[in-house]
Short mmCIF file of C-alpha atoms in Angstrom, two decimals:
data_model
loop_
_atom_site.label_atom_id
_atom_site.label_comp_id
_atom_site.label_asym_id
_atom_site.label_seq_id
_atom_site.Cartn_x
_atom_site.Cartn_y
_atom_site.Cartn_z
CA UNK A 1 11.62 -6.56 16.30
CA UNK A 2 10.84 -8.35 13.05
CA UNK A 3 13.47 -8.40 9.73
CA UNK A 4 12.55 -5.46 7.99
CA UNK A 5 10.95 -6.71 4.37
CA UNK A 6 11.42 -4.91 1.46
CA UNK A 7 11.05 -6.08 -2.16
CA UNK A 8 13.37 -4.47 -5.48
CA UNK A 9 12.32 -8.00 -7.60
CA UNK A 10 11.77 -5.28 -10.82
CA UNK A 11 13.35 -2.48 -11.56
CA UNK A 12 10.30 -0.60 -10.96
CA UNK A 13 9.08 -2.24 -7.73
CA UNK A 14 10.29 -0.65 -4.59
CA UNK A 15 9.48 -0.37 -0.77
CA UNK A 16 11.31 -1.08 2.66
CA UNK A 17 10.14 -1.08 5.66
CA UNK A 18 11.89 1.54 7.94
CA UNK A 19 12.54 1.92 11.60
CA UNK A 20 9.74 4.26 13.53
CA UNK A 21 9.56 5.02 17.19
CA UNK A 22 5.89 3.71 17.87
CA UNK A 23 4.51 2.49 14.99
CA UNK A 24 5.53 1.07 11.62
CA UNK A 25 6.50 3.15 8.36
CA UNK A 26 7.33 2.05 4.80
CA UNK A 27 9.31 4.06 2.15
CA UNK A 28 7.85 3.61 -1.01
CA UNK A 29 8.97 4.33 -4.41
CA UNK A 30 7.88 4.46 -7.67
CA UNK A 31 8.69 5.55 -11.36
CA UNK A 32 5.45 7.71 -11.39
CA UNK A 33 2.23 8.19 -9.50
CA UNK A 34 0.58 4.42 -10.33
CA UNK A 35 3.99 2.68 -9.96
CA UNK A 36 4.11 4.22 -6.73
CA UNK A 37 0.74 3.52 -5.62
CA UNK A 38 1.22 0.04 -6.74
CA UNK A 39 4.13 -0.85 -4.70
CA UNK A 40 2.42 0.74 -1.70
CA UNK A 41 0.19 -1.22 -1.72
CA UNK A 42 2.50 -4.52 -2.38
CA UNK A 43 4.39 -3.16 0.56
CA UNK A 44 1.46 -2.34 3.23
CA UNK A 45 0.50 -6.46 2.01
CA UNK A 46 3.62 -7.42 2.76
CA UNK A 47 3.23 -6.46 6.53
CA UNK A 48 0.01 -7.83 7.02
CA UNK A 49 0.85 -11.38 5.89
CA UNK A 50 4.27 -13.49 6.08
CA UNK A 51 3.89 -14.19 2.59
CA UNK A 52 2.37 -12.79 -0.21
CA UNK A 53 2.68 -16.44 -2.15
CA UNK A 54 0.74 -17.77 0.71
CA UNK A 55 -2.78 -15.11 0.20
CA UNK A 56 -5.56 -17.28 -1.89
CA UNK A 57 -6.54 -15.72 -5.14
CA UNK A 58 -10.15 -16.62 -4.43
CA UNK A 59 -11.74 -12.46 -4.58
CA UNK A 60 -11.63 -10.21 -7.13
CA UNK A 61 -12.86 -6.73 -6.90
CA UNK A 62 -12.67 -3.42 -8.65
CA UNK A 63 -12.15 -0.10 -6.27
CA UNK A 64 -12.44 3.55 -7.30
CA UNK A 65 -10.62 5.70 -5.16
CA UNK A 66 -11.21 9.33 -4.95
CA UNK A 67 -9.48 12.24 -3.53
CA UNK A 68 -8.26 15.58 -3.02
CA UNK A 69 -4.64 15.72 -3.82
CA UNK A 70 -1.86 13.03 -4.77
CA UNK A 71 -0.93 12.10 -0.76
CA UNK A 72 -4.89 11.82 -0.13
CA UNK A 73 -5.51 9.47 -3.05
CA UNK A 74 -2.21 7.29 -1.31
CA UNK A 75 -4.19 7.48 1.94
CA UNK A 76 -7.31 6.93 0.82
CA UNK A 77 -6.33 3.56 -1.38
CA UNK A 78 -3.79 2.37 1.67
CA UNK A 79 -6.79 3.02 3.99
CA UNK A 80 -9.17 0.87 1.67
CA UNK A 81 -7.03 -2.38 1.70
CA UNK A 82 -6.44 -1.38 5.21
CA UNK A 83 -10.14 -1.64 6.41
CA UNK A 84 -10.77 -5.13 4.09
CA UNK A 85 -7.87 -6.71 5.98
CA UNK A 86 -8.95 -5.67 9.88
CA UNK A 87 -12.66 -6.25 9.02
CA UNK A 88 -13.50 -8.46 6.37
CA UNK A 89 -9.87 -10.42 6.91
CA UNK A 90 -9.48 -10.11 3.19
CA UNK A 91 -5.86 -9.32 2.14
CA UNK A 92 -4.98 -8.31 -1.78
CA UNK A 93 -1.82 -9.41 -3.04
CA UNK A 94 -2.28 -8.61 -6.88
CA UNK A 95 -3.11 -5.11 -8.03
CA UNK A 96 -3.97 -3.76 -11.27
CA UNK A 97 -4.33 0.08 -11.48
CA UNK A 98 -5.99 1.98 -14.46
CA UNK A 99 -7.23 5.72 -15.07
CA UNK A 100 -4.79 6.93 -12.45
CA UNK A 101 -4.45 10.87 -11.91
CA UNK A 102 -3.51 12.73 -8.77
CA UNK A 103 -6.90 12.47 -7.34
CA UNK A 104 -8.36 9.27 -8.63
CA UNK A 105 -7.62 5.82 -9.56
CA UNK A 106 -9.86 2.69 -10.78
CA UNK A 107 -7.82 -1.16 -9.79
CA UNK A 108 -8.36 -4.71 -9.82
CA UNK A 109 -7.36 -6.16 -6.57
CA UNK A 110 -6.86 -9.97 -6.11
CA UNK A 111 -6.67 -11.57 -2.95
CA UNK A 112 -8.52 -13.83 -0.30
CA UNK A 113 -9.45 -14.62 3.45
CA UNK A 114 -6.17 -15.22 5.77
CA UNK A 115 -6.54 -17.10 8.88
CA UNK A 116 -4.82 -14.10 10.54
CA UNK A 117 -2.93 -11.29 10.09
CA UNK A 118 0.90 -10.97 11.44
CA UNK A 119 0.47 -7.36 12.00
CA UNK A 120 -2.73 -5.07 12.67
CA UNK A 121 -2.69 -1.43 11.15
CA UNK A 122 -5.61 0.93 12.39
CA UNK A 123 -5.10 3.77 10.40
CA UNK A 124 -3.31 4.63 7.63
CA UNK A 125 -1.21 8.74 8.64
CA UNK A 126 -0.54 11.72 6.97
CA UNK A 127 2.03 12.01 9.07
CA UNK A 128 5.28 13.90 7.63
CA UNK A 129 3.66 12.30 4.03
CA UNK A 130 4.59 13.95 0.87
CA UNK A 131 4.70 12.37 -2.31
CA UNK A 132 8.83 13.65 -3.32
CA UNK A 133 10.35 13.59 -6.91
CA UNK A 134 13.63 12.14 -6.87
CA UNK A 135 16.02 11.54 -10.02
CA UNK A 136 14.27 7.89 -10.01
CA UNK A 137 10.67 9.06 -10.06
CA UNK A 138 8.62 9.40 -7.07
CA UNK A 139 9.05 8.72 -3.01
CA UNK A 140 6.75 8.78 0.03
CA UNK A 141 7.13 7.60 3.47
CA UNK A 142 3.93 6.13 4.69
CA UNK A 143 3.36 5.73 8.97
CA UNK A 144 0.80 3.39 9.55
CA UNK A 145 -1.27 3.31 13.41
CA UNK A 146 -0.85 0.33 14.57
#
């Protein structure tokens, strides 16, 4: 079993990857709804490459992300970078969210082509999801298909 990663660099950036029976999970946290969605998406990275440092800043591109409630918008944007990474082999390592509500949000992703992936997620769950307040902000534990 690989080291579980996690990354608490900031004060506000926060994820670990926990133990699951058949596929992988990550706990993410988050001072609000964009802090949260941003270190999901850090985190998800972070299991698709060894190292973040390592992903070529050579594509930039702007995503809109629709949805119908807080843990469909985490879905839907996890799902996103999800699908550019199996099919395009295109992983984003810097993120820049704007205009972020429950059920929308505009970013900047930043990333490049890897020559290959250390781990392969097919879907992004909604299993046990839900987006928690805690006294530090916000919490969700995300199961990826792999």
């Amino acid at each position: 079993m690989a080291k579980p990663k996690s990354a608490k660099p900031q004060a506000n950036i926060a994820f670990e990857e926990i133990e699951h029976t058949a596929d992988w999970a990550l706990r993410i946290q988050g001072q609000d709804l964009r802090q949260l969605l941003l270190n999901a998406a850090r985190g998800m990275s972070s299991l698709l490459v060894a190292d973040l440092a390592d992903v070529p800043a050579t594509r930039e591109e702007q995503l809109e992300i629709e949805a119908y409630d807080a843990e469909s918008l985490l879905v839907n944007w996890l799902s996103e970078l999800a699908y550019r990474a199996e099919v395009e082999g295109i992983v984003f390592a810097e993120f820049d969210l704007s205009r972020v509500t429950p059920t929308h949000l505009q970013a900047a992703v930043r990333g490049g082509h890897v020559s290959d992936l250390q781990k392969h997620i097919k879907a992004v769950t909604y299993h046990n999801l839900e987006i928690i307040k805690t006294d530090r902000g916000l919490e969700a534990t995300v199961v990826f298909d792999v």
